[in-house]
Amino acid sequence: MASQIQDWVENGGKLDDCAVLYRSNSQSRVIEEALIRCQIPYRIYGGMRFFERQEIKDALAYLRLINNRQDDAAFERVINTPSRGIGDRTLNILRNLTRERQITLWQAIQIAIHENMLTGRASTALLRFQELINSLQQDTFKMPLFAQTDFVIKHSGLYDMYKQEKGEKGEVRIENLEELVTATREFVKPDDADEMTELTAFLTHASLEAGEEQASPHQSCVEMMTLHSAKGLEFPRVFMVGVEEGLFPSFRSFEEPGRLEEERRLAYVGITRAKQNSLFPMRKAAVCMQKKSDICSPVLSQSYHKSVSKKFVCGERLHER
């Protein structure tokens, strides 16, 4: 897809002619990485970049603290996420100790307890927090990075906390956390990171990705957005990502009455955002698993199947028009 956008610009097209649409926010990560690699400026319409999302920052903060107890920013983010009943008064005592004695927040816990600065309830909550972080590190020490990430998300309480969040917002947060596990599974440690652990290398990568700024409001760039956000907008060239069975529509759509028709209506919204071209990039794995004659997603009606021309490029992503 990124190479298609580059070709478009080289042939006189503009970046802001192009929009990338996807069913779920969690799908944005791989698109962002591809555009960053190709140095293509982009903007997420009405949303945040993957590594800037609350649930992703929470999960990364746990991983950072497990990796480095001196990371006070990570400590501050997860000390009460999920809630542990540790109030501002307790945290202010720890913060004051760090300033006065030039120590970390992690070290301040033991000093505050030893010098009887805290209530019994606060001391117990802080000790349990330290036990949690220590056990997460010990239990995941020999795990592959993706298994370590999944374990930390599940056993830190983050997964259950966001699972209890009602409605689509909670579902999206869970999808994003699952996508983070996928990101760690796909991560390949750079050649210049030999002295780093895999976790340290990934956290460095995530930090750099989060530091990449989106395009400025007046800069020509590719627009990225969910299909729901695209309603009412139009672009000359539209890439609809993940239009394949299991992603769009999801497997759940085949189980819930009326859900598949709803997905088809959403696909119609995406297709009609294009003034000139609608393209459907797909994963190589998805192409390999399906016959070329049966490559269209069930969300595309039979009438669309007839009007879609297919092009298969060896070694590249599939695109359709």
Tab-separated table of C-alpha atoms in Angstrom:
chain	number	residue	atom	x	y	z
A	1	MET	CA	0.000	0.000	0.000
A	2	ALA	CA	2.767	2.453	0.929
A	3	SER	CA	4.473	1.820	-2.415
A	4	GLN	CA	1.160	2.489	-4.181
A	5	ILE	CA	0.966	5.873	-2.445
A	6	GLN	CA	4.566	6.657	-3.401
A	7	ASP	CA	3.820	5.768	-7.038
A	8	TRP	CA	0.740	7.993	-6.937
A	9	VAL	CA	2.796	10.992	-5.774
A	10	GLU	CA	5.618	10.310	-8.250
A	11	ASN	CA	3.031	10.373	-11.050
A	12	GLY	CA	1.747	13.797	-10.036
A	13	GLY	CA	-0.837	12.916	-7.400
A	14	LYS	CA	-1.038	14.577	-3.988
A	15	LEU	CA	-0.727	12.876	-0.615
A	16	ASP	CA	-3.951	14.439	0.617
A	17	ASP	CA	-5.748	12.753	-2.289
A	18	CYS	CA	-5.230	9.487	-0.393
A	19	ALA	CA	-7.165	8.121	2.570
A	20	VAL	CA	-6.625	4.845	4.422
A	21	LEU	CA	-9.777	3.411	5.996
A	22	TYR	CA	-9.976	0.517	8.442
A	23	ARG	CA	-12.669	-1.255	10.450
A	24	SER	CA	-11.023	-1.035	13.863
A	25	ASN	CA	-8.577	1.368	15.501
A	26	SER	CA	-6.303	-1.543	16.370
A	27	GLN	CA	-5.525	-1.984	12.652
A	28	SER	CA	-3.782	1.385	12.460
A	29	ARG	CA	-0.501	0.146	13.954
A	30	VAL	CA	0.788	-1.788	10.949
A	31	ILE	CA	-0.299	1.007	8.622
A	32	GLU	CA	1.499	3.628	10.714
A	33	GLU	CA	4.685	1.555	10.740
A	34	ALA	CA	4.586	1.123	6.950
A	35	LEU	CA	4.068	4.845	6.343
A	36	ILE	CA	6.813	5.798	8.813
A	37	ARG	CA	9.245	3.386	7.130
A	38	CYS	CA	8.506	4.990	3.766
A	39	GLN	CA	8.662	8.514	5.257
A	40	ILE	CA	5.110	9.257	4.173
A	41	PRO	CA	3.494	11.926	6.379
A	42	TYR	CA	0.085	11.000	7.746
A	43	ARG	CA	-2.595	12.186	10.117
A	44	ILE	CA	-5.101	10.105	12.080
A	45	TYR	CA	-8.455	11.790	11.648
A	46	GLY	CA	-10.323	12.100	14.939
A	47	GLY	CA	-8.001	9.689	16.722
A	48	MET	CA	-4.634	9.041	18.316
A	49	ARG	CA	-1.613	7.167	17.082
A	50	PHE	CA	-1.345	3.567	18.270
A	51	PHE	CA	1.430	4.077	20.813
A	52	GLU	CA	-0.267	7.215	22.171
A	53	ARG	CA	-3.466	5.422	23.213
A	54	GLN	CA	-4.199	5.186	26.922
A	55	GLU	CA	-4.320	1.402	27.194
A	56	ILE	CA	-1.102	1.011	25.189
A	57	LYS	CA	0.707	3.549	27.375
A	58	ASP	CA	-0.511	1.658	30.454
A	59	ALA	CA	0.756	-1.699	29.186
A	60	LEU	CA	4.093	-0.241	28.083
A	61	ALA	CA	4.501	1.444	31.469
A	62	TYR	CA	4.200	-1.938	33.206
A	63	LEU	CA	6.801	-3.385	30.851
A	64	ARG	CA	9.077	-0.400	31.418
A	65	LEU	CA	8.866	-0.684	35.204
A	66	ILE	CA	9.482	-4.425	35.079
A	67	ASN	CA	12.507	-3.689	32.932
A	68	ASN	CA	13.777	-0.757	35.006
A	69	ARG	CA	12.664	0.059	38.566
A	70	GLN	CA	14.226	3.522	38.238
A	71	ASP	CA	11.613	4.587	35.681
A	72	ASP	CA	9.604	7.020	37.816
A	73	ALA	CA	7.300	8.020	34.949
A	74	ALA	CA	6.260	4.392	34.468
A	75	PHE	CA	5.832	4.009	38.239
A	76	GLU	CA	3.515	7.039	38.385
A	77	ARG	CA	1.411	5.710	35.506
A	78	VAL	CA	0.760	2.221	36.878
A	79	ILE	CA	0.870	2.646	40.660
A	80	ASN	CA	-2.902	3.099	40.713
A	81	THR	CA	-3.870	1.505	37.393
A	82	PRO	CA	-5.993	-0.454	38.124
A	83	SER	CA	-6.994	1.327	41.320
A	84	ARG	CA	-5.232	0.062	44.441
A	85	GLY	CA	-6.541	2.656	46.870
A	86	ILE	CA	-3.235	4.536	46.948
A	87	GLY	CA	-4.157	8.185	47.388
A	88	ASP	CA	-2.465	11.478	46.556
A	89	ARG	CA	-1.316	11.942	50.158
A	90	THR	CA	0.665	8.688	50.000
A	91	LEU	CA	2.104	9.517	46.588
A	92	ASN	CA	3.111	13.004	47.719
A	93	ILE	CA	5.069	11.483	50.609
A	94	LEU	CA	6.956	9.316	48.118
A	95	ARG	CA	7.533	12.242	45.748
A	96	ASN	CA	8.918	14.405	48.554
A	97	LEU	CA	11.311	11.622	49.533
A	98	THR	CA	12.600	11.348	45.966
A	99	ARG	CA	13.382	15.072	45.904
A	100	GLU	CA	14.899	15.256	49.376
A	101	ARG	CA	17.062	12.132	49.180
A	102	GLN	CA	17.686	11.855	45.430
A	103	ILE	CA	16.175	8.383	45.177
A	104	THR	CA	13.577	6.708	42.971
A	105	LEU	CA	9.908	6.303	43.823
A	106	TRP	CA	10.484	2.558	44.022
A	107	GLN	CA	13.184	3.065	46.664
A	108	ALA	CA	11.052	5.622	48.489
A	109	ILE	CA	8.475	2.957	49.343
A	110	GLN	CA	10.828	1.065	51.644
A	111	ILE	CA	12.094	4.221	53.349
A	112	ALA	CA	8.576	5.564	53.917
A	113	ILE	CA	7.496	2.260	55.449
A	114	HIS	CA	10.644	1.860	57.550
A	115	GLU	CA	10.332	5.392	58.951
A	116	ASN	CA	6.591	5.011	59.683
A	117	MET	CA	5.534	7.801	57.328
A	118	LEU	CA	2.522	5.881	56.014
A	119	THR	CA	-0.681	4.385	57.358
A	120	GLY	CA	-0.868	0.621	57.665
A	121	ARG	CA	-3.321	0.449	54.773
A	122	ALA	CA	-1.077	2.496	52.473
A	123	SER	CA	1.978	0.440	53.417
A	124	THR	CA	0.157	-2.803	52.630
A	125	ALA	CA	-1.046	-1.497	49.247
A	126	LEU	CA	2.455	-0.344	48.265
A	127	LEU	CA	4.081	-3.614	49.330
A	128	ARG	CA	1.528	-5.575	47.319
A	129	PHE	CA	2.299	-3.392	44.319
A	130	GLN	CA	6.010	-4.111	44.648
A	131	GLU	CA	5.270	-7.819	45.002
A	132	LEU	CA	3.183	-7.678	41.820
A	133	ILE	CA	5.934	-6.017	39.778
A	134	ASN	CA	8.593	-8.389	41.133
A	135	SER	CA	6.455	-11.453	40.421
A	136	LEU	CA	5.639	-10.250	36.894
A	137	GLN	CA	9.350	-9.960	36.186
A	138	GLN	CA	10.206	-13.340	37.719
A	139	ASP	CA	7.332	-15.192	36.042
A	140	THR	CA	8.095	-13.809	32.573
A	141	PHE	CA	11.891	-13.711	32.688
A	142	LYS	CA	12.407	-16.629	30.268
A	143	MET	CA	9.328	-16.043	28.114
A	144	PRO	CA	9.451	-14.856	24.499
A	145	LEU	CA	8.615	-11.158	24.222
A	146	PHE	CA	5.053	-11.674	22.942
A	147	ALA	CA	4.242	-14.165	25.730
A	148	GLN	CA	5.767	-11.825	28.311
A	149	THR	CA	3.659	-8.926	27.028
A	150	ASP	CA	0.470	-10.997	27.022
A	151	PHE	CA	1.180	-12.287	30.545
A	152	VAL	CA	1.812	-8.794	31.911
A	153	ILE	CA	-1.370	-7.389	30.339
A	154	LYS	CA	-3.459	-10.230	31.796
A	155	HIS	CA	-1.872	-10.507	35.261
A	156	SER	CA	-1.379	-6.799	35.968
A	157	GLY	CA	-5.145	-6.332	35.970
A	158	LEU	CA	-5.192	-4.135	32.864
A	159	TYR	CA	-7.074	-6.649	30.736
A	160	ASP	CA	-9.855	-7.149	33.299
A	161	MET	CA	-10.071	-3.407	33.960
A	162	TYR	CA	-10.677	-2.584	30.303
A	163	LYS	CA	-12.841	-5.682	29.791
A	164	GLN	CA	-15.271	-4.203	32.333
A	165	GLU	CA	-15.499	-0.943	30.390
A	166	LYS	CA	-18.907	-0.988	28.755
A	167	GLY	CA	-19.727	-0.628	25.087
A	168	GLU	CA	-17.578	-0.333	21.993
A	169	LYS	CA	-14.953	1.772	23.772
A	170	GLY	CA	-14.013	-1.158	25.998
A	171	GLU	CA	-13.942	-3.534	23.026
A	172	VAL	CA	-11.609	-1.194	21.144
A	173	ARG	CA	-9.230	-0.971	24.107
A	174	ILE	CA	-9.068	-4.772	24.342
A	175	GLU	CA	-8.429	-5.007	20.589
A	176	ASN	CA	-5.589	-2.503	20.942
A	177	LEU	CA	-4.012	-4.493	23.784
A	178	GLU	CA	-4.234	-7.650	21.674
A	179	GLU	CA	-2.641	-5.755	18.794
A	180	LEU	CA	0.227	-4.763	21.104
A	181	VAL	CA	0.874	-8.469	21.693
A	182	THR	CA	0.876	-8.944	17.911
A	183	ALA	CA	3.370	-6.074	17.592
A	184	THR	CA	5.748	-7.778	20.031
A	185	ARG	CA	5.337	-11.075	18.189
A	186	GLU	CA	6.327	-9.428	14.890
A	187	PHE	CA	9.149	-7.339	16.368
A	188	VAL	CA	12.643	-8.100	15.115
A	189	LYS	CA	15.510	-6.729	17.180
A	190	PRO	CA	17.716	-4.403	15.078
A	191	ASP	CA	21.287	-5.446	14.318
A	192	ASP	CA	22.637	-2.460	16.258
A	193	ALA	CA	20.787	-3.558	19.437
A	194	ASP	CA	22.862	-6.661	20.201
A	195	GLU	CA	23.630	-5.535	23.742
A	196	MET	CA	19.959	-4.891	24.552
A	197	THR	CA	17.443	-7.442	25.740
A	198	GLU	CA	14.535	-7.987	23.361
A	199	LEU	CA	12.241	-6.144	25.782
A	200	THR	CA	14.555	-3.127	26.010
A	201	ALA	CA	14.868	-3.010	22.217
A	202	PHE	CA	11.085	-3.122	21.776
A	203	LEU	CA	10.505	-0.405	24.376
A	204	THR	CA	13.059	1.765	22.559
A	205	HIS	CA	11.248	1.097	19.282
A	206	ALA	CA	7.868	1.974	20.839
A	207	SER	CA	9.291	5.177	22.297
A	208	LEU	CA	10.623	6.250	18.900
A	209	GLU	CA	7.310	5.423	17.203
A	210	ALA	CA	5.404	7.430	19.817
A	211	GLY	CA	7.824	10.318	19.324
A	212	GLU	CA	7.113	10.539	15.603
A	213	GLU	CA	4.768	13.477	15.212
A	214	GLN	CA	1.721	13.407	12.995
A	215	ALA	CA	1.641	15.781	10.069
A	216	SER	CA	0.835	19.399	10.898
A	217	PRO	CA	-2.720	20.630	10.193
A	218	HIS	CA	-1.723	22.387	6.950
A	219	GLN	CA	0.755	19.779	5.668
A	220	SER	CA	-0.173	17.597	2.702
A	221	CYS	CA	-0.454	14.076	4.060
A	222	VAL	CA	-2.302	10.769	3.935
A	223	GLU	CA	-5.455	10.744	6.056
A	224	MET	CA	-6.052	7.659	8.220
A	225	MET	CA	-9.390	6.932	9.880
A	226	THR	CA	-11.915	4.297	10.843
A	227	LEU	CA	-14.797	3.651	8.481
A	228	HIS	CA	-17.186	5.184	11.003
A	229	SER	CA	-15.130	8.403	11.051
A	230	ALA	CA	-15.127	8.564	7.249
A	231	LYS	CA	-18.855	9.211	6.917
A	232	GLY	CA	-19.470	12.416	4.960
A	233	LEU	CA	-15.885	12.682	3.653
A	234	GLU	CA	-14.586	12.026	0.134
A	235	PHE	CA	-11.118	11.440	-1.334
A	236	PRO	CA	-9.900	10.748	-4.881
A	237	ARG	CA	-8.095	7.577	-3.811
A	238	VAL	CA	-9.239	5.332	-0.939
A	239	PHE	CA	-7.425	2.318	0.508
A	240	MET	CA	-9.743	0.033	2.498
A	241	VAL	CA	-7.469	-2.109	4.649
A	242	GLY	CA	-8.283	-5.548	6.023
A	243	VAL	CA	-11.322	-6.307	3.875
A	244	GLU	CA	-10.964	-10.030	4.412
A	245	GLU	CA	-12.880	-12.670	6.314
A	246	GLY	CA	-12.018	-12.632	10.018
A	247	LEU	CA	-11.104	-8.944	10.029
A	248	PHE	CA	-13.846	-7.272	8.032
A	249	PRO	CA	-16.215	-8.919	8.569
A	250	SER	CA	-15.102	-10.362	11.884
A	251	PHE	CA	-15.928	-13.981	12.684
A	252	ARG	CA	-18.406	-12.639	15.239
A	253	SER	CA	-20.430	-11.125	12.385
A	254	PHE	CA	-21.410	-14.602	11.195
A	255	GLU	CA	-22.733	-15.531	14.642
A	256	GLU	CA	-24.854	-12.478	15.468
A	257	PRO	CA	-28.094	-11.983	13.479
A	258	GLY	CA	-28.005	-8.913	11.260
A	259	ARG	CA	-24.350	-8.182	11.980
A	260	LEU	CA	-23.113	-9.173	8.513
A	261	GLU	CA	-25.593	-6.832	6.820
A	262	GLU	CA	-24.423	-4.052	9.119
A	263	GLU	CA	-20.840	-4.777	8.051
A	264	ARG	CA	-21.898	-4.646	4.393
A	265	ARG	CA	-23.476	-1.233	4.929
A	266	LEU	CA	-20.245	-0.037	6.521
A	267	ALA	CA	-18.276	-1.374	3.542
A	268	TYR	CA	-20.595	0.616	1.273
A	269	VAL	CA	-19.751	3.750	3.273
A	270	GLY	CA	-16.045	3.110	2.697
A	271	ILE	CA	-16.328	2.355	-1.005
A	272	THR	CA	-18.412	5.464	-1.670
A	273	ARG	CA	-15.791	7.700	-0.024
A	274	ALA	CA	-13.707	7.295	-3.197
A	275	LYS	CA	-14.159	9.778	-6.025
A	276	GLN	CA	-11.912	7.792	-8.378
A	277	ASN	CA	-10.403	4.592	-6.972
A	278	SER	CA	-11.101	2.170	-4.130
A	279	LEU	CA	-8.207	-0.181	-3.407
A	280	PHE	CA	-8.220	-3.136	-1.021
A	281	PRO	CA	-4.737	-4.024	0.311
A	282	MET	CA	-4.566	-7.472	1.892
A	283	ARG	CA	-2.082	-9.451	3.920
A	284	LYS	CA	0.000	-11.919	1.923
A	285	ALA	CA	-1.167	-14.685	4.269
A	286	ALA	CA	-4.787	-13.920	3.451
A	287	VAL	CA	-4.071	-14.080	-0.275
A	288	CYS	CA	-2.298	-17.416	0.076
A	289	MET	CA	-5.192	-18.931	2.028
A	290	GLN	CA	-7.846	-18.027	-0.548
A	291	LYS	CA	-8.421	-18.869	-4.179
A	292	LYS	CA	-7.970	-15.920	-6.508
A	293	SER	CA	-11.524	-16.458	-7.733
A	294	ASP	CA	-12.843	-16.175	-4.175
A	295	ILE	CA	-10.699	-13.351	-2.877
A	296	CYS	CA	-13.460	-10.804	-2.180
A	297	SER	CA	-14.661	-10.377	1.380
A	298	PRO	CA	-18.257	-11.354	2.257
A	299	VAL	CA	-18.935	-7.671	3.047
A	300	LEU	CA	-18.688	-6.933	-0.671
A	301	SER	CA	-21.971	-7.798	-2.347
A	302	GLN	CA	-22.103	-9.858	-5.539
A	303	SER	CA	-22.596	-6.684	-7.563
A	304	TYR	CA	-19.306	-5.344	-6.189
A	305	HIS	CA	-17.597	-8.669	-6.933
A	306	LYS	CA	-18.426	-8.213	-10.613
A	307	SER	CA	-17.082	-4.663	-10.748
A	308	VAL	CA	-13.858	-5.389	-8.856
A	309	SER	CA	-10.787	-6.055	-10.953
A	310	LYS	CA	-8.054	-8.022	-9.233
A	311	LYS	CA	-4.333	-7.608	-9.548
A	312	PHE	CA	-1.844	-9.943	-7.902
A	313	VAL	CA	1.748	-8.754	-7.706
A	314	CYS	CA	4.334	-11.346	-6.736
A	315	GLY	CA	6.085	-10.396	-3.504
A	316	GLU	CA	3.799	-7.433	-2.854
A	317	ARG	CA	0.420	-6.844	-1.315
A	318	LEU	CA	-2.742	-7.489	-3.262
A	319	HIS	CA	-4.617	-4.493	-4.528
A	320	GLU	CA	-8.017	-4.393	-6.146
A	321	ARG	CA	-9.926	-1.733	-7.966
